[in-house]
């Protein structure tokens, strides 16, 4: 069966660490899609959503730190897009806790569309800026290891 979210090289922003994290986000969205369409138990679907939410939060924190350290002029507006999505996911998690919502295909399509638009618009702008003005920081070695070995929450907690 086809994946919900097929990666397209047009989505690359040109910064390897960011592109690899975006690929992982796509994999997590597809994992959530698989869990729903194969009628996995709601607990398991919920766990996958929570994992996606944590990964997203950590990915945004890493992007934002790269922006601050490279003095990116559009940092504040870019950050506000991240915050808006995080707020929406938090609101959804609260509704799920209260039994007032369920995880639907509409949600998955929303996440997919949000991510494609965000990457192709503002992440690409930052990617171009970072290639011209930034360089891979020391701390990215640790962050990258955490993000690719699915230990990102430990990285997040260590920084919180
Ligand atoms: Fe971003």
GROMACS .gro file of C-alpha atoms and ligand atoms in nm:
model
  161
    1UNK     CA    1   0.000   0.000   0.000
    2UNK     CA    2   0.123   0.348  -0.082
    3UNK     CA    3   0.258   0.563   0.195
    4UNK     CA    4   0.058   0.868   0.297
    5UNK     CA    5   0.361   1.089   0.272
    6UNK     CA    6   0.615   1.025  -0.002
    7UNK     CA    7   0.938   1.217   0.032
    8UNK     CA    8   1.032   1.428  -0.267
    9UNK     CA    9   1.382   1.568  -0.315
   10UNK     CA   10   1.225   1.908  -0.381
   11UNK     CA   11   1.166   1.917  -0.003
   12UNK     CA   12   1.537   1.926   0.073
   13UNK     CA   13   1.648   2.249   0.233
   14UNK     CA   14   2.018   2.176   0.175
   15UNK     CA   15   2.125   2.142   0.539
   16UNK     CA   16   2.186   1.770   0.600
   17UNK     CA   17   2.090   1.766   0.970
   18UNK     CA   18   1.760   1.942   0.904
   19UNK     CA   19   1.679   1.730   0.599
   20UNK     CA   20   1.744   1.408   0.789
   21UNK     CA   21   1.516   1.522   1.072
   22UNK     CA   22   1.244   1.612   0.822
   23UNK     CA   23   1.273   1.262   0.677
   24UNK     CA   24   1.226   1.118   1.025
   25UNK     CA   25   0.917   1.338   1.075
   26UNK     CA   26   0.776   1.201   0.751
   27UNK     CA   27   0.850   0.845   0.869
   28UNK     CA   28   0.669   0.912   1.198
   29UNK     CA   29   0.365   1.057   1.019
   30UNK     CA   30   0.357   0.746   0.797
   31UNK     CA   31   0.389   0.527   1.106
   32UNK     CA   32   0.088   0.701   1.260
   33UNK     CA   33  -0.103   0.656   0.935
   34UNK     CA   34  -0.020   0.283   0.932
   35UNK     CA   35  -0.130   0.247   1.293
   36UNK     CA   36  -0.467   0.402   1.214
   37UNK     CA   37  -0.540   0.218   0.894
   38UNK     CA   38  -0.442  -0.117   1.038
   39UNK     CA   39  -0.676  -0.047   1.330
   40UNK     CA   40  -0.409  -0.068   1.597
   41UNK     CA   41  -0.530  -0.036   1.954
   42UNK     CA   42  -0.599   0.326   2.045
   43UNK     CA   43  -0.328   0.317   2.312
   44UNK     CA   44  -0.069   0.231   2.052
   45UNK     CA   45  -0.196   0.498   1.811
   46UNK     CA   46  -0.180   0.749   2.092
   47UNK     CA   47   0.178   0.648   2.177
   48UNK     CA   48   0.279   0.705   1.815
   49UNK     CA   49   0.118   1.049   1.816
   50UNK     CA   50   0.298   1.139   2.140
   51UNK     CA   51   0.626   1.022   1.989
   52UNK     CA   52   0.564   1.236   1.681
   53UNK     CA   53   0.482   1.535   1.904
   54UNK     CA   54   0.804   1.492   2.105
   55UNK     CA   55   1.017   1.450   1.798
   56UNK     CA   56   0.860   1.758   1.639
   57UNK     CA   57   0.919   1.966   1.951
   58UNK     CA   58   1.285   1.862   1.967
   59UNK     CA   59   1.338   1.918   1.596
   60UNK     CA   60   1.193   2.269   1.625
   61UNK     CA   61   1.417   2.342   1.925
   62UNK     CA   62   1.722   2.236   1.723
   63UNK     CA   63   1.622   2.448   1.423
   64UNK     CA   64   1.558   2.747   1.649
   65UNK     CA   65   1.894   2.711   1.818
   66UNK     CA   66   2.064   2.706   1.477
   67UNK     CA   67   1.871   3.023   1.392
   68UNK     CA   68   1.973   3.203   1.710
   69UNK     CA   69   2.336   3.103   1.680
   70UNK     CA   70   2.356   3.216   1.318
   71UNK     CA   71   2.170   3.544   1.397
   72UNK     CA   72   1.889   3.461   1.158
   73UNK     CA   73   1.686   3.781   1.106
   74UNK     CA   74   1.349   3.601   1.066
   75UNK     CA   75   1.394   3.395   1.383
   76UNK     CA   76   1.092   3.537   1.569
   77UNK     CA   77   0.842   3.487   1.289
   78UNK     CA   78   0.973   3.139   1.211
   79UNK     CA   79   0.950   3.045   1.576
   80UNK     CA   80   0.589   3.163   1.591
   81UNK     CA   81   0.496   2.908   1.320
   82UNK     CA   82   0.655   2.634   1.529
   83UNK     CA   83   0.476   2.751   1.845
   84UNK     CA   84   0.140   2.761   1.667
   85UNK     CA   85   0.173   2.398   1.557
   86UNK     CA   86   0.292   2.285   1.899
   87UNK     CA   87  -0.007   2.460   2.060
   88UNK     CA   88  -0.242   2.284   1.819
   89UNK     CA   89  -0.090   1.945   1.896
   90UNK     CA   90  -0.108   2.013   2.270
   91UNK     CA   91  -0.475   2.108   2.239
   92UNK     CA   92  -0.539   1.786   2.048
   93UNK     CA   93  -0.359   1.577   2.312
   94UNK     CA   94  -0.574   1.739   2.582
   95UNK     CA   95  -0.891   1.661   2.385
   96UNK     CA   96  -0.777   1.302   2.337
   97UNK     CA   97  -0.715   1.274   2.712
   98UNK     CA   98  -1.068   1.396   2.775
   99UNK     CA   99  -1.217   1.161   2.516
  100UNK     CA  100  -1.344   1.455   2.310
  101UNK     CA  101  -1.149   1.375   1.995
  102UNK     CA  102  -0.994   1.092   1.800
  103UNK     CA  103  -0.695   1.070   1.569
  104UNK     CA  104  -0.834   1.092   1.218
  105UNK     CA  105  -0.711   1.079   0.860
  106UNK     CA  106  -0.795   1.450   0.841
  107UNK     CA  107  -0.538   1.515   1.111
  108UNK     CA  108  -0.276   1.322   0.916
  109UNK     CA  109  -0.351   1.516   0.599
  110UNK     CA  110  -0.333   1.839   0.796
  111UNK     CA  111   0.011   1.745   0.935
  112UNK     CA  112   0.137   1.640   0.593
  113UNK     CA  113   0.020   1.964   0.428
  114UNK     CA  114   0.151   2.176   0.716
  115UNK     CA  115   0.495   2.017   0.695
  116UNK     CA  116   0.528   2.042   0.316
  117UNK     CA  117   0.425   2.409   0.320
  118UNK     CA  118   0.649   2.490   0.614
  119UNK     CA  119   0.952   2.316   0.461
  120UNK     CA  120   0.906   2.459   0.112
  121UNK     CA  121   0.846   2.809   0.238
  122UNK     CA  122   1.021   2.915   0.559
  123UNK     CA  123   1.258   2.621   0.617
  124UNK     CA  124   1.404   2.665   0.269
  125UNK     CA  125   1.454   3.035   0.339
  126UNK     CA  126   1.640   2.949   0.657
  127UNK     CA  127   1.836   2.671   0.480
  128UNK     CA  128   1.964   2.917   0.220
  129UNK     CA  129   2.058   3.164   0.494
  130UNK     CA  130   2.234   2.898   0.702
  131UNK     CA  131   2.436   2.768   0.407
  132UNK     CA  132   2.558   3.124   0.347
  133UNK     CA  133   2.606   3.236   0.711
  134UNK     CA  134   2.618   2.936   0.945
  135UNK     CA  135   2.829   2.632   1.012
  136UNK     CA  136   2.758   2.298   1.179
  137UNK     CA  137   2.799   2.355   1.554
  138UNK     CA  138   2.979   2.119   1.796
  139UNK     CA  139   2.659   2.034   1.982
  140UNK     CA  140   2.502   1.900   1.662
  141UNK     CA  141   2.717   1.587   1.690
  142UNK     CA  142   2.533   1.491   2.010
  143UNK     CA  143   2.198   1.617   1.881
  144UNK     CA  144   2.233   1.425   1.557
  145UNK     CA  145   2.319   1.102   1.740
  146UNK     CA  146   2.015   1.148   1.963
  147UNK     CA  147   1.781   1.227   1.674
  148UNK     CA  148   1.885   0.931   1.462
  149UNK     CA  149   1.894   0.671   1.736
  150UNK     CA  150   1.547   0.764   1.863
  151UNK     CA  151   1.687   0.889   2.191
  152UNK     CA  152   1.581   1.244   2.117
  153UNK     CA  153   1.376   1.277   2.434
  154UNK     CA  154   1.692   1.227   2.638
  155UNK     CA  155   1.857   1.503   2.443
  156UNK     CA  156   1.553   1.724   2.496
  157UNK     CA  157   1.544   1.659   2.872
  158UNK     CA  158   1.916   1.719   2.907
  159UNK     CA  159   1.864   2.067   2.759
  160UNK     CA  160   1.536   2.157   2.929
  161LIG    FE1  161   1.093   2.519   1.073
   0.00000   0.00000   0.00000
